[in-house]
Coordinates of C-alpha atoms and ligand atoms in Angstrom, one line a residue:
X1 CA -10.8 11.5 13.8
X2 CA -12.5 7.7 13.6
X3 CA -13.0 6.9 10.4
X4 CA -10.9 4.1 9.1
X5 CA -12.1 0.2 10.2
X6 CA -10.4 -2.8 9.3
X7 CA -12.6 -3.2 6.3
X8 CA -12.9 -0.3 5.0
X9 CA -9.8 2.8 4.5
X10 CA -10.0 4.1 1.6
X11 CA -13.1 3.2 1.0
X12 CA -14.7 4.5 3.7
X13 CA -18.6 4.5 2.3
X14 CA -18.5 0.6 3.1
X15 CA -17.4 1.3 7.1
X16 CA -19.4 -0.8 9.5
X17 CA -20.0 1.3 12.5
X18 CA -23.7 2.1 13.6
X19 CA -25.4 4.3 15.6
X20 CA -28.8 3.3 17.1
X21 CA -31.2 6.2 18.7
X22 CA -32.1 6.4 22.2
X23 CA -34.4 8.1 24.0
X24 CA -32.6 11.2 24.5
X25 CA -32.6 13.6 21.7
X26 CA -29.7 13.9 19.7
X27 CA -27.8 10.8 21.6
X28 CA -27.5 7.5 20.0
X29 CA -25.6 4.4 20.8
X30 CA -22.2 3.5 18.8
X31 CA -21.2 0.2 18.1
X32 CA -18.1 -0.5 15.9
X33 CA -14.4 -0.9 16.2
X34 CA -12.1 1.6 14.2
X35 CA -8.1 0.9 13.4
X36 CA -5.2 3.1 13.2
X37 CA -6.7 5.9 14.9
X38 CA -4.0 8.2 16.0
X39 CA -4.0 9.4 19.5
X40 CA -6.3 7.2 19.7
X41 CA -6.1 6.5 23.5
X42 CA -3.7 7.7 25.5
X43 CA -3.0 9.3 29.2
X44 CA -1.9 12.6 28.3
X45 CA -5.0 14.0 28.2
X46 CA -8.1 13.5 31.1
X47 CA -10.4 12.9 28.6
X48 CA -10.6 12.1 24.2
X49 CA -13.1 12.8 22.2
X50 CA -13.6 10.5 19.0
X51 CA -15.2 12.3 16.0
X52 CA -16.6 9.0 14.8
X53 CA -18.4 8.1 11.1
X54 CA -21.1 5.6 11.9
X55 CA -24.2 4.5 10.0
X56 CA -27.7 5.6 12.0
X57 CA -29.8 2.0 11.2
X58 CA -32.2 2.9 8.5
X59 CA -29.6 5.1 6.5
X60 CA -29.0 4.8 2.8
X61 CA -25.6 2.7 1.6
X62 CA -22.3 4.5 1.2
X63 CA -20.8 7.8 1.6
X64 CA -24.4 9.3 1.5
X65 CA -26.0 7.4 4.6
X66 CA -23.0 8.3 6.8
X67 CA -23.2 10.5 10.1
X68 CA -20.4 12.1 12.5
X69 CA -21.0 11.7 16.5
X70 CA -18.8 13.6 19.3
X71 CA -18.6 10.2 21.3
X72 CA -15.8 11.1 24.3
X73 CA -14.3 8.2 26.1
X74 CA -15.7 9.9 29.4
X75 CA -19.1 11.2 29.5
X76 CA -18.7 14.4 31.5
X77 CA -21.0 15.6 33.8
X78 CA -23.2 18.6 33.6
X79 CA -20.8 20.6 35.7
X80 CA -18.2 19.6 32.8
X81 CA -16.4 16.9 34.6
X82 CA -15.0 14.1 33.5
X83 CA -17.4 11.6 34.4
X84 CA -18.4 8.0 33.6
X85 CA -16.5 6.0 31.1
X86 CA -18.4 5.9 27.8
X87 CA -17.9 2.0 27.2
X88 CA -14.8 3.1 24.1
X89 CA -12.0 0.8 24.8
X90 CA -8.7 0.8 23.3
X91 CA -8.7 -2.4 21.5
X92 CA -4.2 -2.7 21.3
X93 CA -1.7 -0.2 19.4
X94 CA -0.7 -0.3 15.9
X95 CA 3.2 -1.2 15.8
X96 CA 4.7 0.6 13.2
X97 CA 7.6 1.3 11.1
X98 CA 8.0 4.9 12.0
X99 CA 5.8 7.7 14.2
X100 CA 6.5 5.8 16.9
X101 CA 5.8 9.0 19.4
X102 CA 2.2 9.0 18.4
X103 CA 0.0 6.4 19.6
X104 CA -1.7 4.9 17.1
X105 CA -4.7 2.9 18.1
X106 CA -7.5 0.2 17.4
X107 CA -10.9 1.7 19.8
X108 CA -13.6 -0.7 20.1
X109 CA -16.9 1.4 20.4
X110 CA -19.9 -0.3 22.8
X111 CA -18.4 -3.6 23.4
X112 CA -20.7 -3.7 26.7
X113 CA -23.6 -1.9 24.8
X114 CA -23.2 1.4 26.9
X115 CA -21.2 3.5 24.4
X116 CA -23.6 6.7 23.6
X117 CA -22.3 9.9 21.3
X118 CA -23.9 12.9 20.6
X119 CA -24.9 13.3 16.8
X120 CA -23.3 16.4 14.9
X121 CA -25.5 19.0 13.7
X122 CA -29.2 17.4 11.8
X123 CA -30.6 14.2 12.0
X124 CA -30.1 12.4 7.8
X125 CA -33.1 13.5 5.8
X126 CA -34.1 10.4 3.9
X127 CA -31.4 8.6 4.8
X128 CA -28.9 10.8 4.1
X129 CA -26.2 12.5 6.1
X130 CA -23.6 14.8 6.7
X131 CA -21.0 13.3 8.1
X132 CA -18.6 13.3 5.0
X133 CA -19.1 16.7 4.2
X134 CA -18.6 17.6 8.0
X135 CA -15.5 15.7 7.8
X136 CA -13.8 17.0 4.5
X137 CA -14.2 20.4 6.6
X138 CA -11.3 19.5 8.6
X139 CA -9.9 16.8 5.8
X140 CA -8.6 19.6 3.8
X141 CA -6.3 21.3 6.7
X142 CA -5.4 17.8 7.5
X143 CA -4.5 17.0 3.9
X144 CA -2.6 20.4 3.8
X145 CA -0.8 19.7 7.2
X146 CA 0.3 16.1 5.8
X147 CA 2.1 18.0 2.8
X148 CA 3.3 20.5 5.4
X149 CA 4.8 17.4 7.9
X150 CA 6.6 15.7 5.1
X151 CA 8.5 18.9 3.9
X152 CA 9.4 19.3 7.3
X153 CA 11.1 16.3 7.2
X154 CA 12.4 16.7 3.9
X155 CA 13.8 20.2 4.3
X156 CA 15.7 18.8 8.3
X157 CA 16.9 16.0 6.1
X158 CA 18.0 17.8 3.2
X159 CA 19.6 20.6 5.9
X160 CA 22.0 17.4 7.8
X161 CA 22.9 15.6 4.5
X162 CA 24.2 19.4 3.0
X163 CA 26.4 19.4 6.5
X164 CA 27.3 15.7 6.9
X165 CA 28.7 16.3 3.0
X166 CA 30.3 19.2 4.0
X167 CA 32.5 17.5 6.7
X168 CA 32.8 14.1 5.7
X169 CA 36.1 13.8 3.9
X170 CA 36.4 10.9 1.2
X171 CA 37.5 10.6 -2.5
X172 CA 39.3 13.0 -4.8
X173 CA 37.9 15.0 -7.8
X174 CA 36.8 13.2 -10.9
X175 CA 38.2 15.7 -12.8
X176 CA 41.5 16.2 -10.8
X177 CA 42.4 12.3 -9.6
X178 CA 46.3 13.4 -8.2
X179 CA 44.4 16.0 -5.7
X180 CA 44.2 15.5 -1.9
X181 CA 41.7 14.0 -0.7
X182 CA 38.0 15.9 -0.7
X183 CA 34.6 17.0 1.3
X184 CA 31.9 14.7 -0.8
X185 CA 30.0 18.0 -1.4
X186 CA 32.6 18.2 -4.1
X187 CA 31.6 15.4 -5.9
X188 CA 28.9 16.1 -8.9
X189 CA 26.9 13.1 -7.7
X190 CA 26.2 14.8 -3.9
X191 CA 25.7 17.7 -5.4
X192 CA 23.2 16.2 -7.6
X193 CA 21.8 14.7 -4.6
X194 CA 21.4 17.7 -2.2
X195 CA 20.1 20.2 -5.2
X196 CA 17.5 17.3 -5.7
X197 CA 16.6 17.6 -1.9
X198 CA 17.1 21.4 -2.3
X199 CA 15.0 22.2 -5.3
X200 CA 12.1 19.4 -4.2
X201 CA 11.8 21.2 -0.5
X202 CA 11.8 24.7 -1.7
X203 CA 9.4 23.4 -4.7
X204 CA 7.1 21.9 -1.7
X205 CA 7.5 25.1 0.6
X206 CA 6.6 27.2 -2.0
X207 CA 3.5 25.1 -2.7
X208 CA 2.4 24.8 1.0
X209 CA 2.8 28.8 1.6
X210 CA 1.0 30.0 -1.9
X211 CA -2.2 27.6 -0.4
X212 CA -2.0 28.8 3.1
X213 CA -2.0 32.6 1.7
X214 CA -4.5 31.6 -0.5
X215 CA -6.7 29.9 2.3
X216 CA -6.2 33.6 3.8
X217 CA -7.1 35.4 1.0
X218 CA -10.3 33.5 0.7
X219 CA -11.6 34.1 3.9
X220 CA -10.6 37.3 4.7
X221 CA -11.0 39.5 1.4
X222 CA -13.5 42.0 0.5
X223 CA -12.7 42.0 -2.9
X224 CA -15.0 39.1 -5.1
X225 CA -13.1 38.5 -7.9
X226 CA -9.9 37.9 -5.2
X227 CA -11.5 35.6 -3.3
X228 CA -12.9 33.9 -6.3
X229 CA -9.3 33.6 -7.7
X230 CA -8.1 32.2 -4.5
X231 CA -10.3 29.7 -3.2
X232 CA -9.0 28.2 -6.9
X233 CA -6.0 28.0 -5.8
X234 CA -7.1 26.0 -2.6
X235 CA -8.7 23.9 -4.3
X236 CA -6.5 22.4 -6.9
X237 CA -3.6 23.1 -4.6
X238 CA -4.6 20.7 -1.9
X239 CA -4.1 17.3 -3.5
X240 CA -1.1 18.6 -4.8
X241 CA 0.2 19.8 -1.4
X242 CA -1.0 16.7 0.3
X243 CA 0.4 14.0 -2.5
X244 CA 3.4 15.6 -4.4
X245 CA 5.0 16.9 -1.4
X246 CA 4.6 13.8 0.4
X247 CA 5.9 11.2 -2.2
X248 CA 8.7 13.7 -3.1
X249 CA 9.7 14.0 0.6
X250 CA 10.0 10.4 0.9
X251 CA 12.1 10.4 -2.2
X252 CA 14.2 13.4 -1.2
X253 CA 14.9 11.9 2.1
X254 CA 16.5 8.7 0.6
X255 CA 19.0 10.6 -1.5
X256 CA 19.8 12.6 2.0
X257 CA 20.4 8.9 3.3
X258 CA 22.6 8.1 0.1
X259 CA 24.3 11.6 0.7
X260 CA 25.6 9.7 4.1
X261 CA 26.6 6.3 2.7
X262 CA 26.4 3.8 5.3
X263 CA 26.3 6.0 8.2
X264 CA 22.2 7.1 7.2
X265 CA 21.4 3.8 7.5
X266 CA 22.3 3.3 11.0
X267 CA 20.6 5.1 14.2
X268 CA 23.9 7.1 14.9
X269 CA 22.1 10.2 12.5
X270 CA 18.7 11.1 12.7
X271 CA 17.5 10.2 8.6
X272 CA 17.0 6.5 9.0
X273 CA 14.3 8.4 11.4
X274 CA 13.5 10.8 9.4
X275 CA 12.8 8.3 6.3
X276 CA 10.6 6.1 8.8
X277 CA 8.8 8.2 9.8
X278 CA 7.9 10.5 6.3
X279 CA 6.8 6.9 5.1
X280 CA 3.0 7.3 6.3
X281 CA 2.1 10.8 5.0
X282 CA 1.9 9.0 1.1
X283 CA -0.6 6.7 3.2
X284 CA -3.0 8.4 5.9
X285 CA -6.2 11.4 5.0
X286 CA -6.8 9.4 1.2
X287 CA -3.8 7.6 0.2
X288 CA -1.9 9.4 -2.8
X289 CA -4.1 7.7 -5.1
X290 CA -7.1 8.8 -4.0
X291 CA -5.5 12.4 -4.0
X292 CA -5.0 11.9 -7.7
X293 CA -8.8 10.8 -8.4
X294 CA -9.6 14.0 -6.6
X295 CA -7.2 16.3 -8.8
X296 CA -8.6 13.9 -12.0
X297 CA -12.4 13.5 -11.2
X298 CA -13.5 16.7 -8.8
X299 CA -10.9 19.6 -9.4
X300 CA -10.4 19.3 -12.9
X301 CA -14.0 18.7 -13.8
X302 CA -14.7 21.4 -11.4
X303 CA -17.1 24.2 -11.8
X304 CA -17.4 22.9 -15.9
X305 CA -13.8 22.8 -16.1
X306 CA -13.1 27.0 -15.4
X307 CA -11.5 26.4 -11.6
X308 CA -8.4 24.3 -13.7
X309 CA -8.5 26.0 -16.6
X310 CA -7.8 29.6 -14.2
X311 CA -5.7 27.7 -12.5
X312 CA -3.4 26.7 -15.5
X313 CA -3.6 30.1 -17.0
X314 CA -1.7 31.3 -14.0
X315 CA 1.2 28.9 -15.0
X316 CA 0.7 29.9 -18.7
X317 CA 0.4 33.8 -17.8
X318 CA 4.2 33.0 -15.9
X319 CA 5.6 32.0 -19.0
X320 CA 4.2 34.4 -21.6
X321 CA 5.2 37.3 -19.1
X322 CA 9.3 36.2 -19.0
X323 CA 9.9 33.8 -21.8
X324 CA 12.7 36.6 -22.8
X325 CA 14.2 36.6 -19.7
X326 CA 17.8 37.3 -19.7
X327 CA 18.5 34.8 -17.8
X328 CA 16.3 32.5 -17.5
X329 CA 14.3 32.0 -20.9
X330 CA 15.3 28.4 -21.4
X331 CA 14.1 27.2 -18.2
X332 CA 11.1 29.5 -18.6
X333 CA 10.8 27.5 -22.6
X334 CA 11.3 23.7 -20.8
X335 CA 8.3 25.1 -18.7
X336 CA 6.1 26.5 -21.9
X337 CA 7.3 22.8 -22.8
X338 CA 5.9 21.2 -20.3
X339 CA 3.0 22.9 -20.1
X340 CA 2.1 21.8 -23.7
X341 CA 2.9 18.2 -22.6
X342 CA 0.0 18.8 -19.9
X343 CA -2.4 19.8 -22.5
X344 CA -1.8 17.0 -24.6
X345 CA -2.1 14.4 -21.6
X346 CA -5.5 16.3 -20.5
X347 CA -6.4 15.9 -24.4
X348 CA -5.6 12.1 -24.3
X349 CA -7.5 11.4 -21.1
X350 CA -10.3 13.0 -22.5
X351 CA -10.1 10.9 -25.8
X352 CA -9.8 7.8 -23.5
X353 CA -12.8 8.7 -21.7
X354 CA -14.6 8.8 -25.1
X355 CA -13.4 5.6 -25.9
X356 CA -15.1 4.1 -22.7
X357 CA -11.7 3.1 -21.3
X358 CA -12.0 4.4 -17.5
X359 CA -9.5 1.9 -16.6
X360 CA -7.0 4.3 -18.2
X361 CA -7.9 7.2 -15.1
X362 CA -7.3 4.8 -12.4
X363 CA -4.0 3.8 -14.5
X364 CA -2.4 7.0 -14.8
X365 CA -4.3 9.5 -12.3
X366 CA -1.2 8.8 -9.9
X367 CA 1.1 10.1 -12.7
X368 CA -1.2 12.9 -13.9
X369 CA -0.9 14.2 -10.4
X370 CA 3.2 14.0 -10.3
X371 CA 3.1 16.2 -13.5
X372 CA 1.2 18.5 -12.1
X373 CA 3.2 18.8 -9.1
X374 CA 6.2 18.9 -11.9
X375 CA 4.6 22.0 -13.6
X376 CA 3.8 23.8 -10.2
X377 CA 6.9 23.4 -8.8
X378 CA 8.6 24.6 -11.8
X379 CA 6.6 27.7 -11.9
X380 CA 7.3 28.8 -8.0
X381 CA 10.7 28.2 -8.5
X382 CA 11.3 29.9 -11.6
X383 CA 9.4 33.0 -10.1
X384 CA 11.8 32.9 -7.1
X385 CA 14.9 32.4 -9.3
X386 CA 13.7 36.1 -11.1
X387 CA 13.0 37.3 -7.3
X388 CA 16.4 36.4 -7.0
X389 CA 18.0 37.3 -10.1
X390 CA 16.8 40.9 -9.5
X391 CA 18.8 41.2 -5.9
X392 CA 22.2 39.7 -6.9
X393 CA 21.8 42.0 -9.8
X394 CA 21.8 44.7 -6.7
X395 CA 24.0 43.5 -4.2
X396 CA 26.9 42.0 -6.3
X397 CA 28.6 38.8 -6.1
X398 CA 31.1 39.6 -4.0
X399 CA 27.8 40.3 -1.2
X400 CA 27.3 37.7 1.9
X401 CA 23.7 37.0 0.9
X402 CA 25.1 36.4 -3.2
X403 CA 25.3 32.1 -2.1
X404 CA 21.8 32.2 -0.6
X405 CA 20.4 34.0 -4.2
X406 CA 23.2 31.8 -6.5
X407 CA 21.1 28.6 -4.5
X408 CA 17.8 29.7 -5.3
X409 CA 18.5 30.4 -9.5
X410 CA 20.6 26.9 -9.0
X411 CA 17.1 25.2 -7.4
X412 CA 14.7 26.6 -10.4
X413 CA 17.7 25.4 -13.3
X414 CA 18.3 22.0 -11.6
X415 CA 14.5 21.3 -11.4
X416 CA 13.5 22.5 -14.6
X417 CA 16.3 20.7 -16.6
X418 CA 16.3 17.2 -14.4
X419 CA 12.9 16.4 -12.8
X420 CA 10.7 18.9 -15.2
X421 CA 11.6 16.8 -18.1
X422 CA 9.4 13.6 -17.0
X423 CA 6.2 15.0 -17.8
X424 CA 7.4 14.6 -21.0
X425 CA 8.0 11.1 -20.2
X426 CA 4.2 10.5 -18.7
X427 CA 3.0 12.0 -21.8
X428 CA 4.6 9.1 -23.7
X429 CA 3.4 6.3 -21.7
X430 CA -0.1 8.1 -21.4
X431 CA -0.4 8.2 -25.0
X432 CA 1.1 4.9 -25.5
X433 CA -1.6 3.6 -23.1
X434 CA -0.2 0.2 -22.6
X435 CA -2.5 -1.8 -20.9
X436 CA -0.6 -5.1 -20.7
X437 CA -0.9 -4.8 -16.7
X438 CA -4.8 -4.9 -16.9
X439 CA -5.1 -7.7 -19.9
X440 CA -2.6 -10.3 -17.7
X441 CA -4.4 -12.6 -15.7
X442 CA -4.1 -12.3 -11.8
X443 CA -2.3 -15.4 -11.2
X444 CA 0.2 -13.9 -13.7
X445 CA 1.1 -11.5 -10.4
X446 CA 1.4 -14.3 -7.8
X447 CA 3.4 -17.0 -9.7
X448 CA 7.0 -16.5 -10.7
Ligands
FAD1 C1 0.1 5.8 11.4 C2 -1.3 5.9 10.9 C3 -2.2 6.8 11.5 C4 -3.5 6.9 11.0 N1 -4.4 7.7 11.6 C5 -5.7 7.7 11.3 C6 -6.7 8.4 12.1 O1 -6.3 9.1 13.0 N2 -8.0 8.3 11.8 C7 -8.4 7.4 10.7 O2 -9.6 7.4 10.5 N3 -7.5 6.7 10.0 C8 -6.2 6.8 10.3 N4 -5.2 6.1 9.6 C9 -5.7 5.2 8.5 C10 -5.3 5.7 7.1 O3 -6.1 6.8 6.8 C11 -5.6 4.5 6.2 O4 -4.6 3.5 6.4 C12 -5.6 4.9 4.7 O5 -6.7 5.7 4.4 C13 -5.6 3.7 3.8 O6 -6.6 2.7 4.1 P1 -6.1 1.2 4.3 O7 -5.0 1.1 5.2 O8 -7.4 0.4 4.6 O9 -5.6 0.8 2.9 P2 -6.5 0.3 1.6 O10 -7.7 1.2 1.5 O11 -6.8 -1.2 1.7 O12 -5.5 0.6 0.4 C14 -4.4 -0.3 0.1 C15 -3.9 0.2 -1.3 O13 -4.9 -0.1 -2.3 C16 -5.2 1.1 -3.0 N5 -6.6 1.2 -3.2 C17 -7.6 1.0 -2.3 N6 -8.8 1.1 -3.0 C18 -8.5 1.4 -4.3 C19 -9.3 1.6 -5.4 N7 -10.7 1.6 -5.3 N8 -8.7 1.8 -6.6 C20 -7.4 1.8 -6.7 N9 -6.6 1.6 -5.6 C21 -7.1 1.4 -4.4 C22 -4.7 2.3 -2.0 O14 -4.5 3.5 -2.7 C23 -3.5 1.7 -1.4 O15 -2.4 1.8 -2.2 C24 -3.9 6.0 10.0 C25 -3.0 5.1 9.4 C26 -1.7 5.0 9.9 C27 -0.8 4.0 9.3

């Protein structure tokens, strides 16, 4: 997928790239150069085809006048053969900090003028094309799969920092300084550490599996009002997938580092790895931010507001159904909690927009998006902990599988009492609105 240029990532209406007609139907020249295109060029494969954004001369500005071309580096022959080279040259490879198995490239299109690729689907209609909307078709599974890599990562990280802590002996209790010498997973600050990892991954993979299912429902049900309900889901689900379960990977990895001490932070283990290499999924398909502008500006404005509003009732429906739980009504109450919190920040961002003070989306949209995160996570693992309440209330402690439950109650309390707690804490500063960091002049940033 060619879309980023130097100039222009995020803010890919502006891209450069242009595509000229020829005299074929359908075929038009590319020139442009694109950067940190993954798999980019490589000699794996005989051939690669580059779905490239470019500009056909004439179109409109922005987003709107953008079209998507099939432009392969070898132009195969009508027999289906590789053919002649189609003029894309790989400009050099990105050096990075982590990924290092996947080449990232910078591909110069039509540096000899002989670089042609097929246009996808209609010609623009008054200067306007498809090409973004053809894209977000595969933008959403790649926004899902990013959320999807980084809990990979998180959950192998969190799985060797529970075992390195296990075996690694060092320290003695806290509470019982004359005792031998322990395993760190005795300590309360590892534990706090791997239930952090814990309850963050199984937060994530709950997240990533209720979307896919979801995804599944929506195209495969008969039933209206099931479909309905569940492209909802999708749709608020996927910057939440992509954003929260990347920047909390990348945070739940470094506490798997800390959980080794020094020996993470050399090659000897595989999380100084792991941590490189979860580093990019906050960045690449719309950095976080622009995930958050999406939650803020498309999904919650979405259909006149109904596609969040069902999708909040779903979380509100959870707590009205088990706020006497036996067990777990006062995680199920910090959840009611937060959920009011949400309302109120919804309620303030509203009142800013009334005010004329946009600056204030761009200032907290990131934040907004964490809580949300905050209050989904919360939900799936509070419905898990009754899941699992139900079969230790079966098998008995005293049962092989009674740990595996125990963990899963342990996840929902841990999250609901320790990370839960700061959408309290964006509410504040929302409200508060402080917006010293916009009123400072520039330079104020650059001198010390
Ligand atoms: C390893 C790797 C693989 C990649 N693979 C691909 C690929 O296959 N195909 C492809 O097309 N691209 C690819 N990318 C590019 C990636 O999608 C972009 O790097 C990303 O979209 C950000 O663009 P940028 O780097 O130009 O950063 P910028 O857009 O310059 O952003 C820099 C910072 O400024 C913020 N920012 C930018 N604009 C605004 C704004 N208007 N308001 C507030 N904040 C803003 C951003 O959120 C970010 O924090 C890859 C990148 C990497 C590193």
């Amino acid at each position: 997928m060619d879309l980023t240029e130097p100039n222009s990532g995020s803010d890919v209406g502006d891209i450069t790239t242009k595509a000229f007609p020829t005299d074929e139907p359908g075929v038009y020249n590319i020139v442009g150069t694109k950067c940190f295109i993954t798999g980019g060029d490589q000699d794996i494969t005989e051939n690669i085809i580059h779905l490239t954004l470019a500009r056909i001369e004439g179109s409109v500005p922005g987003t709107k006048g953008i079209s998507l071309f099939v432009v392969p580096k070898y132009w195969p022959t009508e027999a289906g053969e590789k053919g002649e080279f189609n003029d894309v040259n790989c400009g050099g490879v990105e050096h990075k900090m982590g990924l290092r198995g996947s080449a990232t490239s910078i591909i110069n299109f039509g540096e000899d003028n002989k670089c042609r690729g097929y246009l996808l689907g209609n010609a623009p209609v008054d200067g306007k094309g498809a090409g973004m909307a053809q894209m977000f078709q595969m933008m959403n599974e790649e926004r899902t799969v990013t959320g999807l890599a980084a809990n990979a990562a998180a959950t192998v990280s969190y799985n060797n920092a529970a075992m390195y802590a296990a075996g690694r002996i060092q320290g003695r209790p806290i509470t019982n300084p004359k005792s031998v010498r322990v395993s760190i997973i005795q300590h309360e600050d590892v534990r706090r550490m791997l239930m952090y990892q814990k309850s963050i991954t199984e937060a994530s993979r709950a997240m990533i599996s209720m979307s896919y299912y979801c995804m599944d429902i929506a195209e495969n049900t008969s039933d209206e009002e099931e479909r309905k309900r569940a492209k909802v889901f999708v749709e608020v689900n996927i910057p939440i997938v992509k954003a929260w379960c990347s920047d909390m990977a990348f945070l739940s990895i470094s506490e798997a580092m800390q959980c080794y001490g020094g020996y993470g932070f050399s090659e000897d283990y595989p999380i100084a790895q792991q941590l490189r290499d979860c580093r990019i999924y906050p960045i690449w398909e719309g950095t976080n931010y622009i995930q958050s502008l999406d939650l803020i500006g498309r999904k919650w404005m979405m259909g006149g507001g109904q596609v969040f509003a069902s999708w909040f009732a779903e979380l509100e429906k959870f707590v009205a159904d088990n706020k006497d739980d036996k067990v777990l009504s006062a995680q199920v109450a910090l959840l009611a909690e937060a959920l009011n919190q949400y309302k109120e920040i919804q309620a303030a961002m509203v009142g800013y927009l009334g005010q004329g003070k946009f600056g204030m989306i761009g200032f907290f949209a990131t934040r907004i998006l964490q809580a949300t995160g905050h209050i989904y996570g919360a939900k799936l693992l509070l419905e898990h902990a009754l899941i699992a309440q139900k079969k230790i209330d079966e098998i008995g402690k005293e049962h092989f599988e009674y740990p595996y439950y125990a963990g899963k109650i342990a996840s929902a309390k841990f999250f609901a009492h320790n990370i839960l707690p700061q959408v309290g804490a964006n509410l504040r500063a929302i409200k508060e609105g402080d917006n010293s960091v916009m009123e400072i002049p520039e330079a104020s940033y650059l001198l010390d």
